[in-house]
Amino acid sequence: MTDTEPPLTEPLLVEQRGPVRWLLLNRPERRNALDITLIEALDKQITSAEADPDTAVVAVAGKGPSFCAGGDFHQFLELDDRGENPVDFLTDVSACFSRIAASPKPWVAVLHGHAVAGGLELALACDVVVAADTTLIGDGHVQRRLVPAGGSSVRLPGAVGRGLSRWLLLTGELLPATAFAHTGWIHAIVPEADLDATATRICHQLADRHSPAQQRLKTLLHRIDGMDPEQALREELATFADNWPASSVADALRDFLAPTATKLASPTTKADNK
């Protein structure tokens, strides 16, 4: 199949489970390798989810044996056969993942099987990662004489630390999810049988805090990533100032304090106890 032919099946399945929109990579025969159709579908869902007031959280997972094994090499070779450099396609991949990272809504990556190269880069763009303990994770590009183009050289050091990121990038080694437990990058590592239930619980925890404040905070976290600390502190204060009137924070605080205020205003006296 060339990139001009329609896919035989939808490359991305969408399931709305209450406030959580689940995006399921659906190219299991190729371990959900990223091609033009899948990236286009994912990009459209970013726009759709952000515009939907009933979607609080987006979860991305993979159908079949793996989360995502990276870019589709068949796609790369088809482009090369036409004398085209795959960098144009990878520019779209990088832009798509950057949109996920910048999205005001939280994204959760749910990993199993393999999360390699482009699959790792997709997970790195998300806010929270949940993984089956047997998931093999790594950059993998150098094993195929490639260099990253979807963000791993930029985002991986912040996720797992300089030393481990350099090792993964320069060797292409794949490690089980349990090897990342000490980094804090993966929020929960569980047996695969518990993966869906654990991811669902985590998504609903995030959805329970859905508010303009959460969205402003998500946007702030992305904007200040890597920023000079003094400038980042100014950005934080500016976000607080914008959020205070827009989110009716004062009313929410009055509601929170109301029971305490009532209690303090009407102390129990001895006469009350007679």
Backbone as numpy.savetxt, mean C-alpha at the origin, in Angstrom:
# Nx Ny Nz CAx CAy CAz Cx Cy Cz
-0.15 -13.49 -26.89 -0.99 -12.29 -26.89 -0.12 -11.04 -26.89
-0.40 -10.10 -27.78 0.33 -8.84 -27.79 -0.42 -7.83 -26.94
0.24 -6.67 -26.69 -0.39 -5.68 -25.83 -1.56 -4.97 -26.51
-1.78 -5.24 -27.82 -2.91 -4.62 -28.52 -4.14 -5.51 -28.50
-4.00 -6.78 -28.12 -5.12 -7.69 -28.07 -5.80 -7.62 -26.71
-7.13 -7.77 -26.66 -7.81 -7.72 -25.37 -7.47 -8.95 -24.54
-7.38 -8.79 -23.22 -7.09 -9.94 -22.37 -8.24 -10.93 -22.38
-7.93 -12.20 -22.23 -8.96 -13.23 -22.20 -9.79 -13.13 -20.93
-9.19 -12.67 -19.85 -9.88 -12.46 -18.59 -9.51 -11.09 -18.07
-10.32 -10.60 -17.15 -10.01 -9.31 -16.54 -8.69 -9.40 -15.78
-7.75 -8.50 -16.04 -6.45 -8.59 -15.35 -6.52 -8.19 -13.88
-7.60 -7.50 -13.51 -7.75 -7.03 -12.14 -9.21 -7.22 -11.72
-9.41 -7.97 -10.65 -10.76 -8.17 -10.12 -10.98 -7.19 -8.98
-12.21 -6.69 -8.89 -12.55 -5.70 -7.87 -13.68 -6.24 -7.01
-13.46 -6.25 -5.69 -14.49 -6.68 -4.75 -14.65 -5.60 -3.69
-15.86 -5.09 -3.55 -16.13 -4.10 -2.51 -16.68 -4.84 -1.30
-15.89 -4.91 -0.24 -16.30 -5.58 1.00 -16.51 -4.50 2.06
-17.73 -3.96 2.10 -17.99 -2.88 3.03 -17.14 -1.67 2.68
-16.43 -1.10 3.65 -15.62 0.08 3.38 -14.27 -0.23 2.73
-13.98 -1.51 2.50 -12.68 -1.91 1.95 -12.85 -2.35 0.50
-12.09 -1.74 -0.40 -12.08 -2.16 -1.79 -10.89 -3.09 -2.00
-11.18 -4.34 -2.38 -10.14 -5.33 -2.64 -9.84 -5.37 -4.13
-8.58 -5.19 -4.47 -8.11 -5.30 -5.85 -7.28 -6.57 -5.95
-7.72 -7.50 -6.80 -7.08 -8.80 -6.90 -6.38 -8.92 -8.25
-5.06 -8.95 -8.23 -4.28 -9.15 -9.45 -4.67 -10.51 -10.02
-5.06 -10.53 -11.30 -5.68 -11.74 -11.84 -5.00 -12.23 -13.12
-3.70 -12.46 -13.01 -2.97 -13.13 -14.09 -2.21 -14.33 -13.47
-2.96 -15.25 -12.86 -2.30 -16.31 -12.09 -1.39 -17.21 -12.92
-1.69 -17.34 -14.21 -0.87 -18.21 -15.06 0.54 -17.65 -15.24
0.72 -16.36 -14.97 2.04 -15.72 -15.03 2.42 -15.12 -13.68
1.89 -15.69 -12.63 2.16 -15.23 -11.26 1.92 -13.73 -11.13
0.86 -13.29 -11.80 0.43 -11.89 -11.73 1.51 -10.90 -12.16
2.31 -11.32 -13.14 3.33 -10.42 -13.69 2.65 -9.19 -14.28
3.30 -8.06 -14.12 2.73 -6.77 -14.51 2.89 -6.54 -16.01
1.77 -6.32 -16.69 1.82 -5.92 -18.09 1.00 -4.65 -18.26
0.88 -4.17 -19.48 0.20 -2.90 -19.74 -1.25 -2.95 -19.28
-1.96 -4.05 -19.58 -3.38 -4.13 -19.22 -3.58 -4.09 -17.72
-2.72 -4.76 -16.97 -2.86 -4.79 -15.52 -2.56 -3.43 -14.90
-1.52 -2.76 -15.38 -1.17 -1.44 -14.85 -2.26 -0.43 -15.18
-2.81 -0.49 -16.40 -3.90 0.42 -16.75 -5.11 0.20 -15.87
-5.44 -1.07 -15.59 -6.59 -1.37 -14.74 -6.35 -0.90 -13.31
-5.13 -1.09 -12.83 -4.79 -0.66 -11.47 -4.86 0.86 -11.37
-4.36 1.55 -12.38 -4.37 3.01 -12.37 -5.80 3.54 -12.35
-6.70 2.92 -13.11 -8.10 3.33 -13.12 -8.74 3.14 -11.75
-8.37 2.06 -11.07 -8.95 1.80 -9.75 -8.44 2.77 -8.69
-7.24 3.28 -8.86 -6.76 4.31 -7.93 -7.70 5.52 -8.01
-7.98 5.95 -9.23 -8.88 7.09 -9.43 -10.26 6.80 -8.87
-10.77 5.62 -9.17 -12.12 5.26 -8.73 -12.22 5.19 -7.21
-11.25 4.55 -6.56 -11.29 4.40 -5.11 -11.17 5.74 -4.41
-10.32 6.61 -4.92 -10.15 7.92 -4.29 -11.41 8.78 -4.41
-12.18 8.57 -5.47 -13.40 9.36 -5.68 -14.61 8.79 -4.96
-14.48 7.57 -4.45 -15.63 6.89 -3.83 -15.67 7.18 -2.33
-16.68 7.91 -1.84 -16.74 8.22 -0.40 -16.99 6.99 0.47
-17.48 5.91 -0.14 -17.76 4.70 0.64 -16.55 3.78 0.74
-15.47 4.11 0.05 -14.24 3.33 0.15 -13.28 4.03 1.09
-12.98 3.37 2.21 -12.08 3.95 3.21 -10.66 3.42 3.07
-10.53 2.19 2.60 -9.23 1.51 2.52 -9.20 0.70 1.24
-8.02 0.59 0.64 -7.83 -0.25 -0.54 -6.84 -1.35 -0.19
-7.24 -2.60 -0.45 -6.35 -3.74 -0.25 -6.00 -4.33 -1.61
-4.75 -4.69 -1.80 -4.34 -5.31 -3.06 -3.71 -6.66 -2.76
-4.20 -7.68 -3.44 -3.74 -9.05 -3.24 -3.64 -9.74 -4.59
-3.17 -10.97 -4.61 -2.99 -11.69 -5.86 -3.77 -12.98 -5.91
-4.34 -13.29 -7.07 -4.99 -14.58 -7.28 -3.93 -15.60 -7.68
-4.19 -16.86 -7.36 -3.27 -17.91 -7.77 -2.12 -18.11 -6.81
-1.00 -18.63 -7.31 0.08 -19.05 -6.40 0.93 -17.92 -5.84
0.81 -16.69 -6.36 1.70 -15.62 -5.91 0.98 -14.28 -5.88
1.53 -13.38 -5.07 1.08 -11.99 -5.09 1.45 -11.35 -6.42
2.74 -11.26 -6.71 3.20 -10.71 -7.98 4.69 -11.00 -8.13
5.05 -11.59 -9.27 6.44 -11.99 -9.51 7.23 -10.94 -10.27
6.65 -9.74 -10.50 7.40 -8.67 -11.16 6.83 -8.31 -12.50
7.65 -7.68 -13.32 7.22 -7.29 -14.66 7.13 -8.50 -15.58
6.27 -8.41 -16.56 6.07 -9.50 -17.51 7.17 -9.46 -18.56
8.07 -10.43 -18.52 9.19 -10.46 -19.46 8.71 -10.62 -20.91
7.57 -11.31 -21.10 7.01 -11.41 -22.45 6.71 -10.02 -23.00
6.19 -9.17 -22.15 5.91 -7.78 -22.55 7.21 -7.07 -22.94
8.24 -7.24 -22.12 9.52 -6.60 -22.40 10.06 -7.02 -23.77
9.99 -8.33 -24.05 10.56 -8.83 -25.30 9.73 -8.43 -26.50
8.40 -8.35 -26.33 7.56 -7.86 -27.43 7.93 -6.43 -27.78
8.16 -5.62 -26.77 8.56 -4.24 -27.01 9.93 -4.18 -27.69
10.85 -5.02 -27.23 12.20 -5.03 -27.82 12.15 -5.48 -29.27
11.29 -6.46 -29.57 11.15 -6.93 -30.95 10.67 -5.82 -31.88
9.96 -4.86 -31.32 9.48 -3.74 -32.13 10.46 -2.56 -32.09
11.61 -2.79 -31.46 12.61 -1.74 -31.38 12.31 -0.69 -30.34
11.45 -1.03 -29.38 11.07 -0.10 -28.34 11.76 -0.46 -27.02
12.13 0.55 -26.28 12.73 0.35 -24.96 11.61 0.19 -23.93
11.64 -0.84 -23.08 10.58 -1.02 -22.07 10.48 0.12 -21.06
11.39 1.10 -21.13 11.36 2.18 -20.14 10.06 2.98 -20.22
9.45 3.07 -21.40 8.19 3.80 -21.50 7.09 3.11 -20.70
7.01 1.79 -20.82 6.06 1.01 -20.03 6.38 1.15 -18.54
7.65 1.07 -18.19 8.04 1.14 -16.79 7.84 2.54 -16.21
7.84 3.55 -17.05 7.48 4.89 -16.60 6.04 4.91 -16.10
5.16 4.19 -16.80 3.77 4.09 -16.37 3.65 3.29 -15.07
4.46 2.24 -14.95 4.46 1.44 -13.72 4.89 2.31 -12.54
5.99 3.03 -12.71 6.50 3.88 -11.64 5.48 4.94 -11.25
4.84 5.56 -12.24 3.84 6.59 -11.96 2.64 6.01 -11.22
2.23 4.81 -11.60 1.12 4.14 -10.93 1.45 3.89 -9.46
2.63 3.37 -9.19 3.01 3.08 -7.81 3.18 4.37 -7.01
3.65 5.43 -7.65 3.76 6.71 -6.96 2.39 7.26 -6.60
1.40 7.02 -7.44 0.03 7.43 -7.12 -0.49 6.69 -5.89
-0.16 5.41 -5.79 -0.57 4.64 -4.60 0.08 5.22 -3.36
1.38 5.49 -3.44 2.10 6.03 -2.29 1.54 7.38 -1.87
1.08 8.18 -2.82 0.58 9.53 -2.53 -0.91 9.56 -2.24
-1.60 8.45 -2.41 -3.05 8.44 -2.24 -3.44 8.85 -0.83
-4.50 9.65 -0.68 -4.94 10.02 0.66 -5.60 8.88 1.43
-5.91 7.79 0.73 -6.53 6.65 1.40 -5.47 5.57 1.68
-5.55 4.90 2.81 -4.57 3.86 3.13 -4.67 2.67 2.18
-3.51 2.15 1.80 -3.42 0.95 0.96 -2.74 -0.15 1.75
-3.28 -1.36 1.62 -2.75 -2.53 2.32 -2.35 -3.57 1.28
-1.11 -4.02 1.33 -0.62 -5.08 0.44 -0.71 -6.41 1.19
-1.31 -7.40 0.55 -1.52 -8.71 1.16 -0.70 -9.73 0.36
0.41 -10.17 0.92 1.40 -10.94 0.17 1.32 -12.43 0.45
1.50 -13.21 -0.62 1.67 -14.66 -0.48 2.49 -15.15 -1.67
3.03 -16.32 -1.56 3.77 -16.90 -2.68 5.06 -16.16 -2.97
5.00 -15.21 -3.88 6.16 -14.39 -4.25 5.77 -12.93 -4.33
6.62 -12.07 -3.80 6.53 -10.62 -4.00 7.92 -10.17 -4.42
8.15 -10.16 -5.72 9.50 -10.01 -6.27 9.52 -8.88 -7.29
10.63 -8.13 -7.32 10.84 -7.07 -8.32 9.64 -6.12 -8.32
8.87 -6.08 -9.41 7.71 -5.20 -9.46 6.68 -5.52 -8.39
6.60 -6.77 -7.98 5.69 -7.14 -6.89 6.14 -6.54 -5.57
7.45 -6.56 -5.32 7.99 -5.90 -4.14 7.75 -4.40 -4.23
7.95 -3.83 -5.40 7.79 -2.38 -5.56 6.34 -1.95 -5.34
5.40 -2.77 -5.75 4.00 -2.49 -5.48 3.73 -2.51 -3.97
4.27 -3.51 -3.27 4.09 -3.60 -1.83 4.74 -2.41 -1.11
5.90 -1.99 -1.59 6.60 -0.85 -0.98 5.82 0.45 -1.12
5.00 0.55 -2.15 4.20 1.76 -2.34 3.00 1.82 -1.40
2.64 0.67 -0.81 1.49 0.61 0.08 1.87 1.06 1.49
0.87 1.36 2.30 1.10 1.87 3.65 1.30 0.76 4.67
0.61 -0.35 4.49 0.65 -1.46 5.44 0.84 -2.74 4.64
1.68 -3.63 5.15 1.94 -4.90 4.48 1.60 -6.04 5.42
0.85 -7.01 4.92 0.53 -8.24 5.64 1.02 -9.38 4.76
1.66 -10.39 5.36 2.26 -11.44 4.54 2.09 -12.81 5.16
1.87 -13.79 4.31 1.98 -15.19 4.74 3.43 -15.47 5.06
3.67 -16.29 6.08 5.04 -16.50 6.55 5.94 -17.18 5.52
5.34 -17.85 4.55 6.14 -18.55 3.53 6.39 -17.69 2.29
5.90 -16.46 2.26 6.10 -15.60 1.10 7.58 -15.34 0.87
8.03 -15.49 -0.37 9.41 -15.15 -0.73 9.42 -13.73 -1.27
10.27 -12.89 -0.68 10.29 -11.46 -0.97 11.70 -11.04 -1.36
11.80 -10.23 -2.40 13.11 -9.71 -2.77 13.01 -8.83 -4.00
14.13 -8.19 -4.33 14.14 -7.31 -5.49 14.35 -8.10 -6.78
15.37 -8.95 -6.81 15.51 -9.89 -7.91 15.97 -9.35 -9.25
16.02 -8.02 -9.43 16.31 -7.48 -10.76 17.66 -7.92 -11.30
18.70 -7.86 -10.45 20.04 -8.13 -10.97 20.20 -9.58 -11.41
19.35 -10.47 -10.92 19.44 -11.86 -11.38 19.12 -11.99 -12.85
18.39 -11.00 -13.39 18.04 -11.01 -14.82 18.73 -9.86 -15.56
19.82 -9.35 -14.99 20.61 -8.26 -15.59 19.79 -6.97 -15.73
18.81 -6.80 -14.87 17.98 -5.60 -14.88 18.34 -4.72 -13.70
17.94 -3.47 -13.77 17.98 -2.58 -12.60 16.53 -2.18 -12.30
16.25 -1.79 -11.06 14.86 -1.43 -10.72 14.38 -0.21 -11.51
13.06 -0.17 -11.73 12.47 1.00 -12.38 11.10 1.34 -11.79
10.71 0.60 -10.73 9.41 0.84 -10.12 9.49 1.34 -8.69
10.71 1.72 -8.25 10.83 2.37 -6.96 11.57 1.64 -5.87
12.02 0.41 -6.10 12.63 -0.33 -4.99 13.95 0.29 -4.51
14.75 0.85 -5.43 16.01 1.45 -4.99 15.77 2.69 -4.14
14.59 3.31 -4.29 14.25 4.51 -3.53 13.54 4.17 -2.22
12.56 3.26 -2.28 11.71 2.99 -1.12 12.22 1.87 -0.21
12.99 0.94 -0.75 13.40 -0.21 0.06 14.28 0.17 1.24
15.25 1.09 1.10 16.09 1.43 2.26 15.27 1.97 3.44
14.27 2.78 3.16 13.44 3.30 4.24 12.57 2.25 4.89
12.25 1.20 4.13 11.38 0.15 4.64 12.13 -0.87 5.49
13.32 -1.28 5.05 14.00 -2.38 5.74 15.39 -2.00 6.25
15.84 -0.78 5.98 17.16 -0.37 6.43 18.19 -0.45 5.31
19.27 0.33 5.48 20.27 0.44 4.43 20.98 -0.89 4.16
21.38 -1.59 5.21 22.17 -2.80 5.02 21.40 -3.90 4.30
20.19 -4.20 4.79 19.40 -5.27 4.17 18.97 -4.88 2.77
18.61 -3.61 2.58 18.18 -3.19 1.24 19.31 -3.32 0.23
20.53 -2.94 0.64 21.68 -3.07 -0.28 21.91 -4.54 -0.65
21.79 -5.41 0.33 21.98 -6.83 0.08 20.94 -7.35 -0.92
19.68 -7.02 -0.67 18.61 -7.49 -1.55 18.75 -6.93 -2.96
19.11 -5.66 -3.06 19.23 -5.03 -4.37 20.43 -5.54 -5.16
21.56 -5.73 -4.47 22.80 -6.08 -5.17 22.98 -7.57 -5.42
22.22 -8.41 -4.68 22.32 -9.86 -4.91 21.09 -10.43 -5.59
19.94 -9.77 -5.44 18.70 -10.33 -5.97 18.16 -11.47 -5.15
18.72 -11.72 -3.97 18.28 -12.85 -3.15 16.84 -12.66 -2.68
16.12 -13.78 -2.63 14.76 -13.78 -2.10 14.79 -14.36 -0.69
14.11 -13.70 0.23 14.06 -14.14 1.62 12.62 -14.38 2.04
12.40 -15.33 2.97 11.03 -15.53 3.46 10.57 -14.33 4.27
9.27 -14.13 4.34 8.71 -12.99 5.05 9.21 -12.90 6.48
9.45 -14.04 7.10 9.91 -14.05 8.49 11.26 -13.35 8.66
12.05 -13.29 7.59 13.36 -12.63 7.67 13.23 -11.11 7.79
12.02 -10.60 7.54 11.78 -9.15 7.62 11.10 -8.74 8.92
10.88 -9.70 9.81 10.12 -9.41 11.02 10.76 -8.30 11.84
12.08 -8.28 11.90 12.78 -7.30 12.74 12.75 -5.89 12.16
12.39 -5.75 10.89 12.45 -4.43 10.25 11.24 -3.57 10.57
10.12 -4.20 10.92 8.89 -3.45 11.15 8.14 -3.10 9.88
8.71 -3.42 8.72 8.05 -3.08 7.46 6.78 -3.90 7.27
6.82 -5.18 7.60 5.63 -6.02 7.47 4.86 -5.97 8.80
3.64 -5.50 8.74 2.85 -5.28 9.96 2.47 -6.60 10.63
2.14 -7.62 9.83 1.74 -8.92 10.38 2.23 -10.02 9.47
2.85 -11.04 10.06 3.31 -12.23 9.34 2.59 -13.42 9.94
1.79 -14.11 9.14 0.90 -15.15 9.66 0.92 -16.37 8.75
0.47 -17.53 9.24 0.30 -18.67 8.34 -0.65 -18.32 7.20
-0.42 -18.90 6.03 -1.23 -18.53 4.87 -2.72 -18.76 5.10
-3.05 -19.78 5.89 -4.46 -20.06 6.18 -5.14 -18.91 6.92
-4.35 -18.10 7.61 -4.91 -16.99 8.39 -4.77 -15.65 7.68
-4.23 -15.66 6.45 -3.88 -14.41 5.79 -5.10 -13.53 5.50
-6.15 -14.10 4.91 -7.30 -13.30 4.53 -7.99 -12.71 5.76
-8.16 -13.53 6.80 -8.83 -13.04 8.00 -8.02 -11.95 8.68
-6.70 -12.13 8.72 -5.83 -11.12 9.35 -5.85 -9.82 8.55
-5.75 -9.93 7.24 -5.77 -8.74 6.39 -7.11 -8.01 6.51
-8.19 -8.77 6.56 -9.52 -8.17 6.70 -9.63 -7.39 8.01
-9.14 -7.99 9.09 -9.18 -7.32 10.40 -8.37 -6.02 10.37
-7.19 -6.08 9.79 -6.32 -4.89 9.73 -6.96 -3.80 8.86
-7.54 -4.19 7.74 -8.20 -3.21 6.87 -9.35 -2.52 7.60
-10.11 -3.28 8.39 -11.23 -2.68 9.11 -10.76 -1.82 10.27
-9.63 -2.14 10.85 -9.06 -1.24 11.85 -8.75 0.12 11.24
-8.16 0.11 10.05 -7.89 1.36 9.34 -9.18 2.06 8.95
-10.16 1.29 8.48 -11.42 1.88 8.05 -12.17 2.51 9.21
-12.02 1.96 10.41 -12.68 2.52 11.59 -12.18 3.93 11.90
-11.01 4.28 11.43 -10.43 5.60 11.67 -10.55 6.50 10.44
-11.35 6.06 9.49 -11.53 6.84 8.26 -12.12 8.21 8.58
-11.46 9.26 8.13 -11.90 10.62 8.40 -11.06 11.56 7.54
-11.50 12.82 7.41 -10.63 13.79 6.73 -9.28 13.92 7.41
-9.24 13.77 8.73 -7.96 13.87 9.43 -7.02 12.75 9.00
-7.55 11.53 8.89 -6.70 10.41 8.47 -6.17 10.64 7.06
-7.02 11.16 6.18 -6.59 11.40 4.80 -5.54 12.51 4.74
-5.75 13.56 5.53 -4.74 14.63 5.55 -3.42 14.10 6.12
-3.50 13.25 7.13 -2.29 12.70 7.73 -1.56 11.81 6.74
-2.30 10.98 5.99 -1.66 10.12 4.99 -0.94 10.97 3.94
-1.61 12.04 3.50 -1.00 12.93 2.51 0.25 13.61 3.08
0.16 14.03 4.34 1.31 14.67 4.99 2.49 13.70 5.08
2.23 12.47 5.50 3.31 11.49 5.65 4.05 11.27 4.33
3.29 11.25 3.24 3.94 11.09 1.94 4.75 12.33 1.57
4.18 13.50 1.84 4.83 14.75 1.43 6.13 15.00 2.18
6.19 14.63 3.45 7.38 14.94 4.25 8.42 13.83 4.23
8.12 12.72 3.55 9.07 11.62 3.51 10.39 12.08 2.89
11.47 12.04 3.66 12.77 12.46 3.18 13.01 13.95 3.23
12.05 14.69 3.72 12.17 16.14 3.78 13.06 16.56 4.94
13.69 17.73 4.82 14.44 18.30 5.92 13.54 18.39 7.17
14.02 17.96 8.36 13.17 17.93 9.55 12.51 19.25 9.89
13.23 20.36 9.77 12.62 21.66 10.10 11.48 21.99 9.15
11.68 21.70 7.88 10.61 21.95 6.91 9.43 21.00 7.17
9.75 19.75 7.51 8.70 18.77 7.78 7.84 19.19 8.97
8.48 19.75 9.99 7.73 20.23 11.16 6.80 21.37 10.77
7.24 22.24 9.90 6.37 23.32 9.42 5.19 22.77 8.64
5.45 21.74 7.83 4.37 21.10 7.07 3.35 20.47 8.01
3.84 19.85 9.08 2.95 19.23 10.06 2.04 20.27 10.70
2.62 21.39 11.13 1.83 22.46 11.74 0.81 23.04 10.74
1.22 23.19 9.50 0.31 23.71 8.49 -0.86 22.75 8.26
-0.58 21.46 8.28 -1.65 20.48 8.12 -2.61 20.52 9.30
-2.07 20.66 10.51 -2.93 20.80 11.69 -3.85 22.02 11.52
-3.28 23.14 11.09 -4.06 24.36 10.93 -5.18 24.19 9.91
-4.90 23.49 8.81 -5.92 23.24 7.80 -7.00 22.29 8.31
-6.58 21.30 9.09 -7.50 20.27 9.54 -8.45 20.76 10.63
-8.00 21.69 11.47 -8.79 22.11 12.65 -10.19 22.60 12.28
-10.33 23.59 11.40 -11.69 24.04 11.08 -12.42 23.10 10.13
-11.68 22.48 9.23 -12.33 21.68 8.18 -12.93 20.39 8.72
-12.36 19.86 9.80 -12.83 18.57 10.33 -13.71 18.72 11.57
-14.11 19.95 11.91 -14.95 20.18 13.11 -14.32 19.53 14.33
-13.03 19.72 14.48 -12.30 19.07 15.57 -12.81 19.53 16.93
-13.11 20.83 17.07 -13.56 21.34 18.36 -14.84 20.65 18.81
-15.78 20.46 17.88 -17.02 19.78 18.23 -16.76 18.34 18.66
-15.85 17.67 17.95 -15.53 16.29 18.31 -14.89 16.23 19.70
-14.02 17.17 20.03 -13.40 17.19 21.35 -14.42 17.48 22.44
-15.39 18.38 22.16 -16.44 18.65 23.15 -17.27 17.40 23.42
-17.57 16.65 22.35 -18.32 15.41 22.52 -17.53 14.40 23.35
-16.23 14.34 23.08 -15.37 13.41 23.82 -15.31 13.77 25.31
-15.24 15.06 25.60 -15.10 15.52 26.99 -16.42 15.67 27.72
-17.53 15.59 27.01 -18.84 15.85 27.63 -19.12 14.99 28.85
-18.92 13.68 28.84 -19.20 12.89 30.04 -18.36 13.32 31.24
-17.10 13.66 31.00 -16.22 14.11 32.09 -16.69 15.44 32.64
-17.08 16.35 31.74 -17.54 17.67 32.17 -18.80 17.55 33.01
-19.72 16.66 32.61 -20.95 16.47 33.36 -20.65 15.93 34.75
-19.72 15.01 34.80 -19.34 14.41 36.08 -18.73 15.44 37.02
-17.86 16.30 36.48 -17.21 17.32 37.31 -18.20 18.39 37.75
-19.18 18.68 36.91 -20.16 19.72 37.25 -21.17 19.26 38.28
-21.36 17.96 38.43 -22.35 17.41 39.37 -21.70 16.39 40.28
-20.84 16.84 41.23 -20.17 15.89 42.12 -21.16 15.22 43.06
-20.87 13.99 43.38 -21.72 13.25 44.32 -21.49 13.77 45.72
-22.56 14.08 46.45 -22.44 14.56 47.82 -23.00 13.52 48.77
-22.74 13.77 50.06 -23.27 12.83 51.06 -24.79 12.81 51.02
-25.39 14.01 50.76 -26.84 14.07 50.73 -27.40 13.22 49.59
-26.64 13.17 48.48 -27.08 12.37 47.34 -27.13 10.88 47.66
-26.28 10.48 48.63 -26.19 9.06 48.95 -27.19 8.62 50.01
-27.93 9.57 50.60 -28.89 9.19 51.65 -30.14 8.59 51.06
